[in-house]
Short mmCIF file of C-alpha atoms and ligand atoms in Angstrom, two decimals:
data_model
loop_
_atom_site.label_atom_id
_atom_site.label_comp_id
_atom_site.label_asym_id
_atom_site.label_seq_id
_atom_site.Cartn_x
_atom_site.Cartn_y
_atom_site.Cartn_z
CA UNK A 1 15.04 -17.02 -6.41
CA UNK A 2 17.93 -17.18 -3.75
CA UNK A 3 17.40 -17.79 0.11
CA UNK A 4 18.68 -14.91 1.71
CA UNK A 5 20.81 -14.73 5.20
CA UNK A 6 19.55 -12.97 8.82
CA UNK A 7 21.67 -10.21 7.94
CA UNK A 8 20.31 -9.48 4.36
CA UNK A 9 16.97 -9.78 6.29
CA UNK A 10 17.86 -7.34 8.55
CA UNK A 11 18.99 -5.24 5.22
CA UNK A 12 15.87 -5.70 3.54
CA UNK A 13 13.63 -5.03 6.91
CA UNK A 14 15.01 -2.21 7.54
CA UNK A 15 16.41 0.03 5.27
CA UNK A 16 14.35 -1.94 1.29
CA UNK A 17 11.72 0.84 -0.20
CA UNK A 18 8.13 -1.03 1.37
CA UNK A 19 6.92 -1.38 -2.36
CA UNK A 20 10.36 -2.56 -3.59
CA UNK A 21 9.69 -5.46 -0.24
CA UNK A 22 6.85 -5.60 -1.18
CA UNK A 23 7.18 -6.30 -5.89
CA UNK A 24 10.20 -8.87 -3.87
CA UNK A 25 7.00 -11.01 -2.11
CA UNK A 26 5.35 -11.03 -4.75
CA UNK A 27 7.17 -12.07 -7.37
CA UNK A 28 7.80 -15.73 -4.42
CA UNK A 29 4.32 -16.06 -4.61
CA UNK A 30 4.03 -16.38 -7.80
CA UNK A 31 7.21 -19.16 -8.50
CA UNK A 32 5.42 -21.01 -5.35
CA UNK A 33 1.63 -20.17 -6.78
CA UNK A 34 1.82 -19.54 -10.54
CA UNK A 35 -1.82 -21.00 -10.51
CA UNK A 36 -2.98 -16.90 -9.47
CA UNK A 37 -4.93 -18.85 -6.62
CA UNK A 38 -5.89 -17.60 -3.66
CA UNK A 39 -7.14 -20.16 -0.67
CA UNK A 40 -9.34 -19.95 2.27
CA UNK A 41 -10.96 -22.32 4.73
CA UNK A 42 -14.34 -22.30 5.98
CA UNK A 43 -13.70 -22.93 10.12
CA UNK A 44 -15.20 -21.17 13.44
CA UNK A 45 -12.71 -20.75 16.37
CA UNK A 46 -14.26 -22.39 19.09
CA UNK A 47 -13.00 -21.21 22.85
CA UNK A 48 -13.71 -24.30 25.58
CA UNK A 49 -12.70 -21.34 28.80
CA UNK A 50 -11.62 -18.10 28.78
CA UNK A 51 -10.04 -19.43 32.29
CA UNK A 52 -6.53 -18.98 32.20
CA UNK A 53 -3.58 -18.79 34.28
CA UNK A 54 -1.08 -17.47 32.24
CA UNK A 55 -1.86 -13.76 32.31
CA UNK A 56 -0.62 -12.53 29.23
CA UNK A 57 -0.50 -9.11 29.43
CA UNK A 58 -1.36 -8.47 25.38
CA UNK A 59 -4.54 -10.32 25.85
CA UNK A 60 -7.88 -9.49 26.87
CA UNK A 61 -9.64 -12.53 26.45
CA UNK A 62 -8.78 -14.20 29.90
CA UNK A 63 -10.15 -14.05 32.72
CA UNK A 64 -9.73 -15.12 36.82
CA UNK A 65 -11.71 -18.45 37.37
CA UNK A 66 -13.83 -16.41 40.67
CA UNK A 67 -14.38 -13.92 37.14
CA UNK A 68 -18.50 -13.74 37.14
CA UNK A 69 -17.45 -13.80 33.10
CA UNK A 70 -15.39 -16.94 33.16
CA UNK A 71 -17.23 -20.32 31.38
CA UNK A 72 -16.53 -23.94 30.08
CA UNK A 73 -18.52 -24.19 27.22
CA UNK A 74 -21.10 -27.07 27.75
CA UNK A 75 -21.18 -30.44 25.06
CA UNK A 76 -24.70 -28.76 24.24
CA UNK A 77 -23.16 -25.16 22.93
CA UNK A 78 -20.06 -27.50 21.82
CA UNK A 79 -21.64 -29.60 19.32
CA UNK A 80 -24.74 -26.93 18.36
CA UNK A 81 -21.06 -24.56 17.13
CA UNK A 82 -19.98 -27.78 15.37
CA UNK A 83 -23.07 -29.04 13.30
CA UNK A 84 -23.43 -25.03 12.50
CA UNK A 85 -20.16 -24.72 10.51
CA UNK A 86 -21.07 -27.76 9.23
CA UNK A 87 -24.10 -25.90 7.99
CA UNK A 88 -21.80 -23.36 6.25
CA UNK A 89 -19.89 -25.88 4.25
CA UNK A 90 -16.83 -26.01 7.12
CA UNK A 91 -14.43 -28.35 7.20
CA UNK A 92 -12.57 -28.01 10.31
CA UNK A 93 -12.47 -26.12 14.24
CA UNK A 94 -9.86 -24.44 15.73
CA UNK A 95 -10.43 -25.06 19.19
CA UNK A 96 -8.33 -23.27 21.53
CA UNK A 97 -8.54 -21.40 25.14
CA UNK A 98 -7.17 -20.77 28.28
CA UNK A 99 -5.31 -22.49 30.80
CA UNK A 100 -8.10 -23.83 33.39
CA UNK A 101 -6.25 -25.03 36.88
CA UNK A 102 -9.66 -27.71 37.09
CA UNK A 103 -9.26 -28.85 33.42
CA UNK A 104 -7.23 -32.66 32.96
CA UNK A 105 -5.85 -33.63 30.28
CA UNK A 106 -9.75 -36.54 30.69
CA UNK A 107 -11.63 -33.25 29.89
CA UNK A 108 -9.80 -33.00 27.04
CA UNK A 109 -9.70 -36.35 25.09
CA UNK A 110 -13.28 -36.82 26.36
CA UNK A 111 -14.09 -33.60 24.12
CA UNK A 112 -12.26 -34.97 21.44
CA UNK A 113 -13.62 -38.44 21.60
CA UNK A 114 -17.14 -36.85 22.00
CA UNK A 115 -16.52 -34.87 18.45
CA UNK A 116 -15.18 -37.95 16.55
CA UNK A 117 -17.77 -39.88 16.90
CA UNK A 118 -20.47 -37.30 16.19
CA UNK A 119 -19.15 -35.30 13.15
CA UNK A 120 -16.61 -35.47 10.40
CA UNK A 121 -14.86 -32.82 10.86
CA UNK A 122 -10.98 -31.58 11.67
CA UNK A 123 -10.08 -30.61 14.66
CA UNK A 124 -6.94 -28.16 14.39
CA UNK A 125 -6.43 -27.13 18.56
CA UNK A 126 -4.51 -26.73 21.63
CA UNK A 127 -1.96 -24.87 20.85
CA UNK A 128 1.13 -25.17 22.20
CA UNK A 129 0.93 -23.11 25.84
CA UNK A 130 -2.36 -25.78 26.08
CA UNK A 131 0.51 -29.37 25.06
CA UNK A 132 2.76 -28.31 27.11
CA UNK A 133 0.59 -27.48 30.38
CA UNK A 134 -0.86 -30.91 30.30
CA UNK A 135 2.43 -32.28 29.70
CA UNK A 136 3.92 -30.81 32.86
CA UNK A 137 0.48 -31.55 34.50
CA UNK A 138 0.48 -35.06 34.02
CA UNK A 139 4.36 -35.42 34.13
CA UNK A 140 4.00 -36.41 30.60
CA UNK A 141 7.07 -35.75 27.75
CA UNK A 142 4.79 -33.34 24.77
CA UNK A 143 5.69 -36.60 22.84
CA UNK A 144 3.65 -38.83 25.11
CA UNK A 145 1.03 -35.68 25.23
CA UNK A 146 0.46 -35.07 22.10
CA UNK A 147 0.34 -39.25 21.06
CA UNK A 148 -2.66 -39.11 23.76
CA UNK A 149 -4.18 -35.61 22.84
CA UNK A 150 -4.08 -37.38 18.73
CA UNK A 151 -5.32 -40.66 19.68
CA UNK A 152 -8.46 -39.00 21.12
CA UNK A 153 -8.93 -37.63 17.81
CA UNK A 154 -6.76 -34.60 17.67
CA UNK A 155 -5.73 -33.77 13.99
CA UNK A 156 -3.67 -30.96 13.62
CA UNK A 157 -2.03 -28.46 15.83
CA UNK A 158 -1.93 -23.82 15.63
CA UNK A 159 1.02 -22.76 16.15
CA UNK A 160 -0.54 -20.45 18.82
CA UNK A 161 1.61 -18.95 21.32
CA UNK A 162 4.61 -18.31 19.44
CA UNK A 163 4.31 -14.46 20.07
CA UNK A 164 8.05 -13.80 19.30
CA UNK A 165 10.35 -16.70 20.41
CA UNK A 166 12.97 -14.63 21.71
CA UNK A 167 12.89 -15.11 25.65
CA UNK A 168 13.85 -11.53 26.34
CA UNK A 169 10.43 -9.86 24.85
CA UNK A 170 8.14 -13.43 26.09
CA UNK A 171 9.24 -12.52 29.44
CA UNK A 172 8.12 -8.80 29.02
CA UNK A 173 4.93 -10.01 26.99
CA UNK A 174 3.97 -13.32 28.74
CA UNK A 175 6.12 -14.35 31.76
CA UNK A 176 3.80 -16.80 33.07
CA UNK A 177 3.74 -18.22 29.00
CA UNK A 178 5.72 -21.15 27.62
CA UNK A 179 9.53 -20.21 26.83
CA UNK A 180 10.53 -20.45 22.70
CA UNK A 181 12.41 -24.17 23.13
CA UNK A 182 8.74 -24.99 24.39
CA UNK A 183 6.73 -24.01 21.83
CA UNK A 184 9.89 -25.68 19.06
CA UNK A 185 9.62 -29.02 20.60
CA UNK A 186 5.92 -29.51 20.54
CA UNK A 187 5.94 -28.24 17.21
CA UNK A 188 9.01 -30.45 16.16
CA UNK A 189 7.37 -33.39 18.00
CA UNK A 190 3.95 -33.09 15.81
CA UNK A 191 6.17 -33.20 12.49
CA UNK A 192 8.18 -35.84 13.77
CA UNK A 193 4.60 -38.13 14.72
CA UNK A 194 3.68 -37.03 11.28
CA UNK A 195 0.94 -34.40 12.07
CA UNK A 196 0.77 -30.85 10.08
CA UNK A 197 1.05 -27.63 12.06
CA UNK A 198 1.11 -24.29 11.66
CA UNK A 199 3.52 -21.50 12.55
CA UNK A 200 2.33 -17.69 13.68
CA UNK A 201 3.94 -14.64 14.57
CA UNK A 202 2.55 -11.65 17.01
CA UNK A 203 4.97 -8.39 16.78
CA UNK A 204 3.95 -5.07 17.28
CA UNK A 205 4.44 -5.00 20.95
CA UNK A 206 8.69 -4.62 22.51
CA UNK A 207 10.49 -6.62 20.01
CA UNK A 208 12.99 -5.44 17.96
CA UNK A 209 14.06 -6.62 14.39
CA UNK A 210 16.70 -8.38 15.15
CA UNK A 211 13.98 -10.90 17.11
CA UNK A 212 11.21 -10.78 13.79
CA UNK A 213 13.97 -12.28 12.19
CA UNK A 214 15.46 -14.41 14.71
CA UNK A 215 11.70 -16.03 14.82
CA UNK A 216 11.60 -16.26 10.96
CA UNK A 217 15.02 -18.21 10.90
CA UNK A 218 13.66 -20.69 13.95
CA UNK A 219 11.00 -21.52 11.82
CA UNK A 220 12.52 -21.85 8.34
CA UNK A 221 15.81 -24.18 10.40
CA UNK A 222 12.78 -26.46 11.51
CA UNK A 223 10.55 -26.72 8.43
CA UNK A 224 13.71 -27.34 6.85
CA UNK A 225 14.32 -30.30 8.76
CA UNK A 226 10.39 -31.93 9.10
CA UNK A 227 8.51 -29.72 6.23
CA UNK A 228 5.41 -30.13 8.68
CA UNK A 229 4.45 -26.48 9.08
CA UNK A 230 1.55 -25.99 5.80
CA UNK A 231 1.43 -22.02 6.50
CA UNK A 232 2.97 -19.05 8.16
CA UNK A 233 0.62 -16.41 10.04
CA UNK A 234 1.68 -13.34 11.09
CA UNK A 235 -0.52 -11.09 12.80
CA UNK A 236 -0.37 -7.23 14.68
CA UNK A 237 -0.24 -7.00 18.92
CA UNK A 238 -4.04 -5.93 19.02
CA UNK A 239 -3.48 -3.06 22.20
CA UNK A 240 -7.47 -2.52 22.39
CA UNK A 241 -8.35 -3.48 26.58
CA UNK A 242 -4.62 -5.58 27.05
CA UNK A 243 -2.57 -4.11 29.58
CA UNK A 244 0.74 -4.21 27.92
CA UNK A 245 -1.47 -2.05 25.99
CA UNK A 246 -1.53 0.54 28.56
CA UNK A 247 1.89 1.37 27.89
CA UNK A 248 1.89 3.95 26.29
CA UNK A 249 5.93 3.78 24.50
CA UNK A 250 3.19 0.93 22.81
CA UNK A 251 0.83 2.58 19.77
CA UNK A 252 0.97 -0.43 17.51
CA UNK A 253 1.51 -1.37 14.55
CA UNK A 254 0.55 0.50 11.26
CA UNK A 255 -0.81 -0.90 8.05
CA UNK A 256 2.79 -0.30 6.74
CA UNK A 257 4.54 -2.13 10.05
CA UNK A 258 1.60 -5.14 9.19
CA UNK A 259 2.61 -5.24 4.80
CA UNK A 260 6.49 -5.15 5.76
CA UNK A 261 6.26 -8.04 7.99
CA UNK A 262 3.73 -10.15 5.72
CA UNK A 263 5.89 -9.07 2.54
CA UNK A 264 9.19 -10.11 4.50
CA UNK A 265 8.42 -13.30 5.84
CA UNK A 266 7.18 -14.60 3.18
CA UNK A 267 10.52 -13.55 1.15
CA UNK A 268 12.70 -15.68 4.45
CA UNK A 269 10.33 -18.58 4.81
CA UNK A 270 10.86 -19.81 0.85
CA UNK A 271 10.39 -23.22 2.23
CA UNK A 272 6.91 -22.95 3.38
CA UNK A 273 4.14 -22.42 0.88
CA UNK A 274 0.95 -21.04 2.22
CA UNK A 275 1.40 -17.33 3.97
CA UNK A 276 -1.86 -15.75 5.37
CA UNK A 277 -3.24 -12.35 5.03
CA UNK A 278 -4.98 -11.50 8.78
CA UNK A 279 -8.26 -9.58 7.65
CA UNK A 280 -8.90 -10.63 11.33
CA UNK A 281 -6.65 -8.23 12.57
CA UNK A 282 -6.31 -6.20 9.92
CA UNK A 283 -9.39 -5.71 8.08
CA UNK A 284 -10.53 -6.88 4.19
CA UNK A 285 -8.98 -4.06 2.47
CA UNK A 286 -5.59 -4.40 3.95
CA UNK A 287 -6.07 -8.29 3.49
CA UNK A 288 -6.48 -7.48 -0.10
CA UNK A 289 -3.69 -5.27 -0.45
CA UNK A 290 -1.70 -8.65 1.27
CA UNK A 291 -1.81 -10.56 -1.46
CA UNK A 292 0.55 -8.52 -3.30
CA UNK A 293 2.80 -8.11 -0.44
CA UNK A 294 3.32 -12.23 -0.11
CA UNK A 295 -0.14 -13.38 1.29
CA UNK A 296 -1.95 -16.39 -0.53
CA UNK A 297 -4.45 -17.25 1.81
CA UNK A 298 -7.40 -15.36 3.41
CA UNK A 299 -7.31 -17.75 6.32
CA UNK A 300 -10.26 -19.00 7.47
CA UNK A 301 -13.95 -17.52 7.47
CA UNK A 302 -14.10 -17.77 11.64
CA UNK A 303 -17.91 -18.34 11.95
CA UNK A 304 -16.68 -16.90 15.42
CA UNK A 305 -13.72 -15.25 16.72
CA UNK A 306 -13.36 -13.84 20.45
CA UNK A 307 -10.27 -13.03 21.46
CA UNK A 308 -9.44 -10.28 19.20
CA UNK A 309 -12.31 -8.73 19.48
CA UNK A 310 -11.87 -8.85 23.51
CA UNK A 311 -9.36 -6.25 22.60
CA UNK A 312 -11.84 -4.05 20.85
CA UNK A 313 -11.26 -5.15 17.13
CA UNK A 314 -14.04 -6.96 15.08
CA UNK A 315 -14.71 -7.07 11.46
CA UNK A 316 -18.47 -8.84 10.40
CA UNK A 317 -16.85 -10.88 7.21
CA UNK A 318 -18.96 -13.22 6.04
CA UNK A 319 -17.83 -16.55 3.24
CA UNK A 320 -19.79 -14.03 1.16
CA UNK A 321 -17.83 -11.09 2.26
CA UNK A 322 -14.76 -13.05 1.94
CA UNK A 323 -14.81 -14.17 -1.90
CA UNK A 324 -16.12 -11.32 -3.03
CA UNK A 325 -12.91 -9.25 -1.35
CA UNK A 326 -10.45 -12.53 -3.09
CA UNK A 327 -12.50 -11.82 -6.55
CA UNK A 328 -12.36 -8.31 -6.62
CA UNK A 329 -8.73 -8.36 -6.41
CA UNK A 330 -7.98 -10.63 -9.51
CA UNK A 331 -7.31 -13.93 -8.47
CA UNK A 332 -9.15 -16.67 -8.71
CA UNK A 333 -11.04 -17.75 -5.49
CA UNK A 334 -10.78 -20.97 -4.02
CA UNK A 335 -12.29 -23.11 -0.55
CA UNK A 336 -9.24 -25.75 0.68
CA UNK A 337 -9.60 -27.91 3.84
CA UNK A 338 -6.70 -27.75 6.58
CA UNK A 339 -4.09 -29.24 4.32
CA UNK A 340 -4.86 -27.10 1.53
CA UNK A 341 -6.12 -29.38 -0.52
CA UNK A 342 -8.74 -27.13 -2.91
CA UNK A 343 -12.13 -28.02 -2.74
CA UNK A 344 -14.55 -25.75 -4.44
CA UNK A 345 -13.79 -22.99 -6.81
CA UNK A 346 -15.86 -19.84 -6.14
S1 LIG B 1 -3.24 -15.48 25.63
FE1 LIG B 1 -3.64 -17.36 26.07
S2 LIG B 1 -2.14 -18.64 27.24
FE2 LIG B 1 -1.82 -16.08 26.52
S3 LIG B 1 -3.61 -15.75 28.87
FE3 LIG B 1 -4.78 -14.98 26.94
S4 LIG B 1 -5.61 -17.03 26.43
FE4 LIG B 1 -4.22 -17.76 28.37
#
């Protein structure tokens, strides 16, 4: 299928019929994955702290250091969570947290070393806001910071913190957070160092269609140069318990909005192999529909998830639920690892 440009993407996104858009995305999905397989990974989200100085307006997860709900995960709790993940045949932990003013690089490197000394598990962790925060705190370059984390045991980097890669939007929804260029630089440096990362997008706040397409374009251009992204994961802003959600003009996205963005992402990002359906924000049923709107991966079983849950959205799903949901759509169901190597068919 021929690559589309920004103008064509805008036309498709704003004016095409939903089912036509879905059909086009599904065709591309079939071209990239002709074997009819839908994958998922068994992993656990571990949030080492909920204290964060960024105070993003769309985030219901963070607490101030003085809050009675503030925490830093103990080693014992961390190890127990990893043991439970391995017992469920998990292959990865997604470890992320807030920007805690008292945690420095030593905390992160020692955390990684302790994990790697004890467990054989892929550590997918520390998204660009955390990497940039550490770099700034220790007067290091982004490259130096990633190298230090990698040497301590970091395997791959999640694309969190991208939201919408438009500084106009970021200034409204997360004024203290890193800007688009910083997110981009972390991803670029990681790819140059040979690490794989994911790319994400959170839509449905104050962005315009042009911002969504600009975001996809930045990611496509970097992927053309580096090939370092394993997957793209779009999800919608969850309004509950957030400062931004209190603005009456922001109602959150509908299922249709989600499917349109997902399908457009599949079509535009013709150089990224995998697009994830987000059952965590959309629920299992819509995630099943997403498999016909461009998605070929069901993401993670998320033995634990805290960030979306803080916004009042909580789907209780087991590994079996995910396997059954994929099977019910007629696709072959395969457990994968972080790098999309296929491990086990169900
Ligand atoms: S989204 Fe991340 S960076 Fe922003 S306040 Fe929440 S935890 Fe902090």
